[in-house]
């Protein structure tokens, strides 16, 4: 068996989620199976830096496959799915893995359909090469799913369930070969029918939600966008990332990319602090795997207290300033 | 321009699901069922496109057993013009690849210029069908849409998408597939007169055989189990006690 793993990259490095996908591939297939990391883009210094990073990103990687094409400069599903189909036809991999990021969710099922197989998305555990566990019903049930098709087994993984840093030193760690893939003939009916216009994002110096050791998030209880500054003060002192419940995003307090939950981001930090969040099922789906959950809410009956390790029934507008004053600063 | 919307009948979002004792799945008998919330958003968007004069007809499609008709009726009561029901014996074996193939067949006979779906169903949480049918059709796709604007000449659609890093904007030539995210719109409630009117609207039944689609699957659900439970925590009385617990018990500080 062998795996092809899609490397998402930005700013010259492979994203942690993709390294988690390598870890998941190694876990499912065993350490001795070859893992090919596919790095693609339109070219340039950033792509070169990402290729370098890919070659040392995880000891399980045996080959870095590089595809250069102006069509691959943007995260559009049509050319990327076609690239996967072509790479699969050439490499005949038994598996294709990717992170269950917004990009992975967009591209992988399309490529699976083109290859005529069912993908298994949002996997949280591998049982064997063809058997995987994934949450259903917003994490209120877990389904064990087996792939019994003959084509490649296509899997997207939830990055928080597969640590990007390998726990054990793998045998046969080598320097992966870097191989060029000819992407000059990417063509299908759909390529060119989609055009990337732009991305508007909030620039922040705080750690990424998916990777942060501490996450503090706010809900409707914060009452306004301005009040999120209270959370940010605490986050800055702790070096934490800031998230939000769907209610806070819907109310317009913060942008959508801060949403944590079933349809937002899934987090699993060492410490999760929920402030003014009631704890709807769909929010809990995004935080369940956090190591320690703290909930601060003045409503003693809020469902969040049923999953919190430590609950503080207190007005957040009193609790937050006191916390800011008393928490140890983690920042240098 | 015709708009087709695919809708799914699922356990209502407010129901706390129960897992069957034999671990074969989730209890759905005697359980409140509704249209998948993301599908409702997709129907609403189709209606708004029609009301803005950009579409002439909205067709709602679903697949599964007899009761799917209720879900299609919900779409008709919201304002869709007619329904298509692909009748299958057992909807639990309908994995996204089969649904995508059925949709592909319906698209080739109906010839819509836009196929709208919800981004995922809240039962299996697969998040696959839209992307898969787009691939099968060779159409461009825009998943996780939070804003959809059809061009004046109805030749393209501009879509804002909710992605990990913020909001992405892409433009697609029509025909295209768009999947709806939460913030695309707020679906309307069906009014009583519209519910009555919907009873007279046509729902055409077709079988997979008539569409030349063989329902099979390369996936098998071996079992469905309870997720691991978090152990119950403790309530603390003050910020000081909280910080003490975090430092000395949880040791996160």
XYZ file of C-alpha atoms in Angstrom:
585
model
C 0.000 0.000 0.000
C 0.998 3.615 -0.525
C -0.479 7.010 0.179
C -0.672 10.320 -1.603
C -1.147 13.234 0.790
C -2.167 16.724 -0.308
C 0.064 19.433 1.155
C -1.689 22.712 1.704
C 0.880 25.415 2.070
C 1.104 29.117 2.650
C 3.908 31.576 3.233
C 6.455 28.929 2.242
C 5.497 26.243 4.707
C 3.260 23.194 4.743
C 0.250 23.692 6.992
C -0.002 21.710 10.208
C -3.252 20.100 9.092
C -1.490 18.520 6.116
C 1.290 17.224 8.359
C -1.465 15.705 10.502
C -2.758 14.049 7.324
C 0.698 12.503 6.849
C 0.561 11.276 10.456
C -2.879 9.759 9.813
C -1.647 8.052 6.632
C 1.310 6.583 8.533
C -1.045 5.430 11.308
C -3.441 3.745 8.878
C -0.912 2.169 6.525
C 1.945 1.427 8.865
C 5.345 3.047 9.059
C 6.862 1.074 6.232
C 4.398 2.140 3.533
C 5.610 4.923 1.255
C 3.941 8.304 1.714
C 4.078 10.852 -1.100
C 3.431 14.454 -0.191
C 1.998 16.431 -3.097
C 3.062 20.074 -3.161
C 1.599 22.173 -5.936
C 1.453 25.798 -6.949
C 2.187 28.208 -9.731
C 5.879 28.433 -8.866
C 8.145 31.004 -7.294
C 10.101 31.348 -4.070
C 7.192 30.513 -1.763
C 6.563 27.221 -3.527
C 10.294 26.408 -3.376
C 10.290 27.102 0.361
C 7.197 24.906 0.806
C 8.935 22.070 -1.070
C 11.903 22.388 1.272
C 9.619 22.324 4.275
C 7.707 19.349 2.861
C 10.898 17.339 2.573
C 11.540 17.630 6.308
C 7.996 18.048 7.624
C 7.414 14.486 8.820
C 9.639 11.390 8.946
C 6.970 9.257 7.240
C 7.269 11.219 3.982
C 9.220 9.186 1.437
C 8.680 11.372 -1.609
C 7.756 14.971 -2.303
C 5.846 15.243 -5.565
C 5.956 18.731 -7.047
C 3.409 20.057 -9.550
C 3.826 23.486 -11.087
C 1.107 25.110 -13.148
C -0.418 28.577 -13.356
C -3.760 26.795 -12.815
C -2.640 25.680 -9.345
C -1.774 29.119 -7.995
C -5.177 29.481 -6.328
C -7.205 27.059 -4.250
C -9.815 26.256 -6.922
C -11.421 22.817 -6.767
C -11.575 22.180 -10.514
C -7.847 22.117 -11.400
C -6.837 20.610 -8.039
C -9.281 17.712 -8.379
C -7.955 17.091 -11.884
C -4.386 17.146 -10.556
C -5.309 14.483 -7.986
C -6.891 12.331 -10.689
C -3.776 12.571 -12.875
C -1.403 11.944 -9.962
C -3.491 8.931 -8.933
C -3.476 7.500 -12.457
C 0.307 7.803 -12.579
C 1.149 6.709 -9.038
C -1.650 4.168 -8.499
C -1.730 4.884 -4.762
C -3.883 2.724 -2.511
C -4.864 5.800 -0.472
C -5.269 9.556 -0.791
C -5.282 11.628 2.394
C -5.946 15.303 3.071
C -6.833 17.482 6.012
C -10.516 18.205 6.510
C -9.897 21.931 6.028
C -12.176 24.103 3.905
C -9.823 23.345 0.984
C -9.732 19.596 1.641
C -13.513 19.499 2.010
C -13.872 21.318 -1.302
C -11.438 19.297 -3.398
C -11.392 15.737 -2.070
C -15.028 14.695 -2.744
C -14.823 16.151 -6.262
C -11.675 14.139 -6.983
C -13.289 11.040 -5.439
C -16.289 11.355 -7.759
C -13.974 11.725 -10.756
C -12.205 8.543 -9.635
C -15.560 6.819 -9.096
C -15.141 6.100 -5.377
C -16.752 7.244 -2.110
C -14.535 9.339 0.121
C -14.537 9.008 3.912
C -14.506 12.526 5.304
C -13.659 14.048 8.674
C -12.059 10.933 10.133
C -10.977 11.077 13.786
C -9.481 7.577 14.167
C -7.974 4.915 11.961
C -8.695 1.245 12.704
C -6.955 -0.361 9.762
C -6.161 0.478 6.152
C -9.796 0.465 5.136
C -11.659 1.079 8.373
C -12.098 4.487 9.938
C -14.122 6.169 12.656
C -15.856 9.474 11.983
C -18.300 11.549 14.004
C -21.875 11.891 12.761
C -24.829 13.901 14.130
C -22.544 16.723 15.263
C -20.403 14.298 17.215
C -23.344 12.789 19.103
C -22.571 9.437 17.513
C -19.483 7.802 16.050
C -19.680 5.721 12.863
C -17.167 3.021 12.003
C -16.968 2.946 8.228
C -15.220 0.435 5.977
C -14.155 1.105 2.417
C -14.673 -1.973 0.267
C -14.133 -0.484 -3.179
C -11.320 -1.275 -5.555
C -10.151 2.237 -6.319
C -8.094 4.390 -4.015
C -9.419 4.789 -0.466
C -9.865 8.556 -0.101
C -9.820 9.958 3.412
C -9.965 13.423 4.932
C -8.891 13.705 8.545
C -9.694 16.035 11.375
C -6.321 17.597 12.135
C -6.909 17.890 15.893
C -7.203 14.099 16.131
C -3.790 13.401 14.601
C -0.899 15.296 16.183
C 1.423 16.702 13.545
C 4.466 15.840 15.647
C 5.128 12.104 15.609
C 5.126 10.571 19.075
C 7.596 7.835 18.185
C 10.765 7.952 16.183
C 9.899 6.175 12.953
C 12.235 3.668 11.443
C 13.640 4.236 8.002
C 13.637 7.983 8.311
C 15.356 9.256 5.251
C 15.584 12.208 3.028
C 12.597 12.041 0.734
C 13.221 12.270 -2.963
C 11.845 15.349 -4.678
C 10.142 14.396 -7.928
C 8.552 16.656 -10.505
C 5.066 15.878 -11.732
C 4.175 17.089 -15.203
C 1.075 19.224 -14.673
C 1.208 20.843 -18.101
C -1.745 18.863 -19.408
C -4.262 19.632 -16.682
C -7.480 19.835 -18.563
C -11.078 18.970 -18.001
C -14.353 20.535 -18.997
C -14.591 22.464 -15.746
C -11.122 24.015 -15.601
C -11.266 27.665 -16.582
C -14.944 27.930 -15.703
C -14.105 29.121 -12.203
C -12.116 32.224 -11.413
C -10.556 33.151 -8.087
C -11.313 36.786 -7.249
C -9.925 37.304 -3.770
C -9.796 36.514 -0.071
C -10.675 38.930 2.667
C -9.221 37.942 6.004
C -8.613 39.392 9.419
C -4.922 39.827 10.051
C -4.011 38.817 13.557
C -0.838 38.196 15.501
C -2.534 35.660 17.730
C -1.926 31.942 17.179
C -4.119 30.035 14.750
C -7.266 28.554 16.271
C -6.467 25.031 15.123
C -2.943 25.081 16.541
C -3.228 27.154 19.733
C -2.542 25.554 23.125
C -5.077 27.836 24.748
C -8.304 28.988 23.105
C -10.650 31.555 24.604
C -13.977 32.035 22.962
C -16.946 34.250 23.431
C -20.635 33.857 22.789
C -23.746 35.940 22.667
C -23.172 36.796 26.325
C -20.437 39.209 25.248
C -23.256 41.409 23.909
C -21.205 43.400 21.378
C -18.184 43.425 19.086
C -16.482 45.953 21.380
C -16.770 43.636 24.354
C -14.677 41.044 22.540
C -11.756 43.302 23.430
C -12.114 42.031 26.985
C -11.513 38.514 25.713
C -8.647 39.661 23.546
C -6.900 41.210 26.546
C -7.041 37.886 28.350
C -5.980 36.042 25.194
C -2.991 38.308 24.727
C -1.838 37.769 28.280
C -2.096 33.986 27.872
C -0.824 33.826 24.288
C -4.154 32.284 23.361
C -6.235 32.212 20.194
C -9.675 33.816 20.175
C -12.756 31.990 18.906
C -16.492 32.493 19.002
C -19.757 30.619 19.067
C -22.063 30.588 16.081
C -24.424 32.920 17.930
C -21.675 35.531 18.289
C -20.777 35.247 14.599
C -24.423 35.427 13.525
C -24.904 38.487 15.717
C -22.087 40.133 13.778
C -19.712 40.521 16.752
C -16.850 38.737 14.962
C -16.082 37.345 11.462
C -16.998 33.813 10.383
C -13.450 32.447 10.455
C -13.537 32.659 14.263
C -16.499 30.299 14.567
C -15.929 27.102 16.523
C -18.359 24.216 16.188
C -19.867 21.574 13.942
C -19.859 23.847 10.922
C -16.966 26.042 11.977
C -13.539 25.091 13.225
C -12.794 22.082 15.401
C -10.339 22.799 18.217
C -8.642 20.570 20.769
C -6.364 22.797 22.855
C -4.851 22.075 26.268
C -7.175 24.664 27.725
C -10.462 25.917 26.315
C -12.188 28.812 28.047
C -15.805 29.425 27.006
C -17.066 32.841 28.054
C -20.735 33.752 27.772
C -21.409 30.650 25.679
C -24.506 28.599 26.494
C -23.154 25.422 24.908
C -25.386 24.454 21.992
C -24.807 20.923 20.670
C -23.221 22.248 17.535
C -20.707 24.309 19.519
C -19.831 21.403 21.807
C -19.099 19.340 18.675
C -16.173 21.656 18.016
C -14.571 21.613 21.491
C -15.184 18.104 22.884
C -11.610 16.960 22.478
C -10.110 19.855 24.416
C -8.055 18.649 27.377
C -9.471 21.051 29.965
C -12.666 23.027 29.453
C -13.504 26.060 31.568
C -16.909 27.698 31.307
C -17.821 31.138 32.578
C -21.497 31.983 32.359
C -23.862 33.722 34.727
C -26.617 31.241 33.868
C -26.063 28.317 36.224
C -28.234 26.072 34.022
C -26.306 26.669 30.815
C -25.564 23.309 29.118
C -21.892 24.264 28.746
C -21.443 23.437 32.452
C -22.270 19.791 31.711
C -19.089 19.379 29.674
C -16.861 21.841 31.515
C -14.160 20.547 33.838
C -14.413 23.793 35.772
C -17.504 25.932 35.764
C -17.749 29.449 37.139
C -21.270 30.826 37.390
C -20.449 34.515 37.384
C -21.113 37.634 35.322
C -18.441 37.623 32.642
C -18.064 41.398 32.853
C -16.814 40.921 36.419
C -14.918 37.684 35.839
C -12.944 38.770 32.764
C -11.219 41.850 34.238
C -10.381 39.883 37.365
C -8.906 37.071 35.271
C -6.878 39.525 33.208
C -5.457 40.946 36.429
C -4.679 37.592 38.016
C -3.655 35.082 35.330
C 0.046 34.406 34.949
C 1.379 36.000 31.786
C 2.517 33.380 29.278
C 3.900 35.976 26.951
C 7.583 36.748 26.965
C -33.267 29.850 -16.229
C -34.207 26.853 -14.154
C -32.791 26.283 -10.670
C -32.725 22.799 -9.151
C -32.415 22.342 -5.394
C -31.595 19.015 -3.747
C -33.116 18.508 -0.286
C -32.659 15.802 2.332
C -34.967 14.498 5.022
C -33.064 14.196 8.301
C -33.684 13.866 12.035
C -34.777 17.323 13.203
C -31.865 19.424 14.429
C -33.437 19.853 17.892
C -33.782 16.104 18.541
C -31.213 14.469 20.774
C -30.365 11.357 18.775
C -30.522 7.877 20.288
C -28.288 5.092 19.101
C -29.979 1.770 18.364
C -29.192 -1.030 20.786
C -27.759 -3.205 18.007
C -25.396 -0.359 17.017
C -26.722 -0.448 13.442
C -27.443 3.254 13.386
C -29.471 6.034 14.946
C -33.133 5.627 15.912
C -35.316 7.327 13.292
C -38.717 5.702 13.894
C -41.026 7.869 16.023
C -38.476 10.642 15.694
C -39.294 14.101 14.400
C -37.901 14.486 10.892
C -37.369 17.745 9.017
C -35.701 19.192 5.989
C -31.946 19.449 6.579
C -31.372 23.092 7.678
C -28.678 23.718 5.039
C -31.072 22.423 2.359
C -33.696 24.887 3.618
C -31.190 27.679 3.101
C -30.543 26.392 -0.434
C -34.296 26.402 -1.207
C -34.613 29.930 0.176
C -31.738 31.121 -2.012
C -33.324 29.580 -5.112
C -36.594 31.375 -4.318
C -34.786 34.678 -3.841
C -33.025 34.233 -7.188
C -36.406 33.632 -8.811
C -37.995 36.598 -7.016
C -35.145 38.800 -8.236
C -36.093 37.872 -11.794
C -32.995 35.783 -12.394
C -34.753 32.409 -12.563
C -37.996 31.229 -14.080
C -38.549 27.991 -12.197
C -37.414 26.314 -8.973
C -37.510 22.505 -8.896
C -37.022 20.682 -5.589
C -35.640 17.144 -5.702
C -35.144 14.490 -3.065
C -34.411 10.796 -2.909
C -35.430 8.075 -0.511
C -38.555 6.315 0.713
C -42.189 7.488 0.547
C -41.787 9.964 3.396
C -39.401 12.094 1.347
C -42.545 13.503 -0.236
C -43.116 15.455 3.006
C -39.724 17.098 2.642
C -40.392 17.969 -0.991
C -43.793 19.408 0.069
C -41.987 21.604 2.571
C -39.966 23.047 -0.297
C -43.104 23.524 -2.375
C -44.829 25.251 0.557
C -41.890 27.643 0.798
C -42.555 28.544 -2.845
C -40.800 26.096 -5.155
C -42.721 25.332 -8.354
C -42.613 21.544 -8.540
C -40.950 18.483 -7.101
C -39.091 15.391 -8.252
C -38.871 12.333 -6.044
C -36.443 9.525 -6.775
C -38.057 6.669 -4.931
C -35.719 4.173 -3.318
C -36.429 1.338 -0.930
C -33.914 2.076 1.728
C -32.480 5.544 2.113
C -29.870 4.356 4.639
C -27.889 2.823 1.787
C -27.895 6.064 -0.192
C -24.348 7.302 0.213
C -23.314 10.613 -1.382
C -21.812 8.976 -4.484
C -25.162 7.346 -5.321
C -27.024 10.598 -4.618
C -24.576 12.465 -6.852
C -25.177 9.972 -9.679
C -28.962 10.317 -9.311
C -28.646 14.107 -9.332
C -26.432 13.925 -12.404
C -29.145 11.942 -14.184
C -31.878 14.381 -13.098
C -29.783 17.323 -14.269
C -29.349 15.790 -17.702
C -33.099 15.449 -18.122
C -34.111 18.729 -16.439
C -31.251 20.906 -17.713
C -31.110 23.443 -14.860
C -28.487 26.184 -15.089
C -27.884 26.184 -11.366
C -27.890 23.288 -8.923
C -28.140 24.368 -5.293
C -27.541 22.111 -2.297
C -26.870 22.474 1.406
C -23.181 22.229 2.239
C -23.768 19.176 4.407
C -26.552 17.130 5.954
C -26.695 17.264 9.728
C -27.160 13.496 10.019
C -24.103 11.969 8.366
C -22.179 15.281 8.291
C -20.520 14.070 5.064
C -20.164 17.374 3.218
C -19.600 15.631 -0.116
C -22.626 15.510 -2.405
C -22.375 18.957 -4.031
C -18.700 18.562 -4.815
C -19.264 15.047 -6.175
C -22.128 15.937 -8.488
C -20.175 18.971 -9.738
C -17.285 16.658 -10.590
C -19.551 14.138 -12.343
C -21.232 16.897 -14.362
C -17.961 18.631 -15.197
C -19.456 21.831 -13.781
C -17.582 24.401 -11.701
C -18.448 24.466 -7.988
C -18.693 26.938 -5.131
C -19.053 25.317 -1.723
C -19.876 27.019 1.615
C -21.601 29.985 -0.040
C -22.463 32.992 2.130
C -23.472 35.247 -0.781
C -24.669 34.345 -4.271
C -25.088 36.901 -7.078
C -26.227 35.875 -10.546
C -24.890 38.196 -13.245
C -27.287 40.353 -15.258
C -26.720 38.263 -18.386
C -27.299 35.078 -16.327
C -24.087 33.626 -17.699
C -22.129 33.592 -14.450
C -22.479 33.613 -10.698
C -20.310 35.398 -8.175
C -20.070 33.564 -4.843
C -18.625 34.559 -1.493
C -17.469 31.467 0.380
C -16.777 30.880 4.059
C -13.277 29.375 4.131
C -10.818 28.755 6.973
C -8.981 32.013 6.410
C -11.961 34.345 5.965
C -14.276 35.049 3.041
C -13.192 33.997 -0.432
C -14.808 35.319 -3.599
C -14.953 33.246 -6.763
C -16.790 33.576 -10.052
C -18.250 30.624 -11.923
C -19.602 30.261 -15.425
C -23.091 28.790 -15.467
C -24.177 26.034 -15.319
C -22.672 25.523 -11.878
C -23.131 23.866 -8.494
C -23.378 25.999 -5.346
C -23.653 24.672 -1.777
C -25.170 26.832 0.948
C -23.532 27.722 4.242
C -25.330 29.016 7.334
C -25.112 32.717 6.744
C -26.327 32.733 3.145
C -29.851 33.711 4.226
C -32.601 33.065 6.764
C -35.196 30.693 5.325
C -38.819 31.842 5.317
C -41.623 30.029 7.097
C -44.270 28.495 4.885
C -47.576 30.336 5.343
C -50.848 28.443 5.646
C -52.146 29.538 2.191
C -48.845 28.414 0.679
C -49.014 25.073 2.481
C -52.488 24.586 0.967
C -51.260 25.618 -2.472
C -48.308 23.225 -2.205
C -50.694 20.289 -1.972
C -51.740 20.928 -5.557
C -48.243 21.243 -6.943
C -46.841 18.363 -8.948
C -44.343 15.876 -7.547
C -43.082 13.547 -10.224
C -41.856 10.123 -9.155
C -38.958 8.398 -10.840
C -37.011 5.275 -10.014
C -33.242 4.818 -10.124
C -33.819 2.239 -12.883
C -35.602 4.823 -15.008
C -32.598 7.079 -14.511
C -30.222 4.227 -15.375
C -28.462 4.526 -12.035
C -27.496 1.419 -10.090
C -27.536 2.097 -6.351
C -24.560 0.401 -4.837
C -21.927 1.395 -2.402
C -18.260 0.895 -1.834
C -18.777 1.890 1.810
C -20.202 -0.069 4.685
C -21.130 1.285 8.099
C -19.952 -1.402 10.505
C -21.362 0.147 13.641
C -22.605 3.350 15.226
C -21.668 3.945 18.840
C -21.852 6.555 21.575
C -19.018 9.077 21.591
C -16.678 9.004 24.575
C -18.255 11.019 27.389
C -16.452 13.768 29.226
C -16.548 13.203 32.950
C -18.595 15.671 34.878
C -16.631 18.646 36.145
C -16.910 20.821 39.213
C -18.295 24.276 39.852
C -15.953 26.790 41.401
C -17.067 29.755 43.439
C -14.603 32.431 42.412
C -11.917 33.470 39.970
C -9.306 32.699 42.626
C -10.566 29.164 43.076
C -10.645 28.680 39.297
C -7.042 29.821 38.929
C -5.993 27.621 41.833
C -7.607 24.559 40.206
C -6.071 25.328 36.818
C -2.659 25.704 38.386
C -2.617 22.925 40.956
C -5.118 20.373 39.697
C -5.265 20.649 35.904
C -1.707 22.019 35.801
C -2.306 24.060 32.677
C -0.647 27.173 34.052
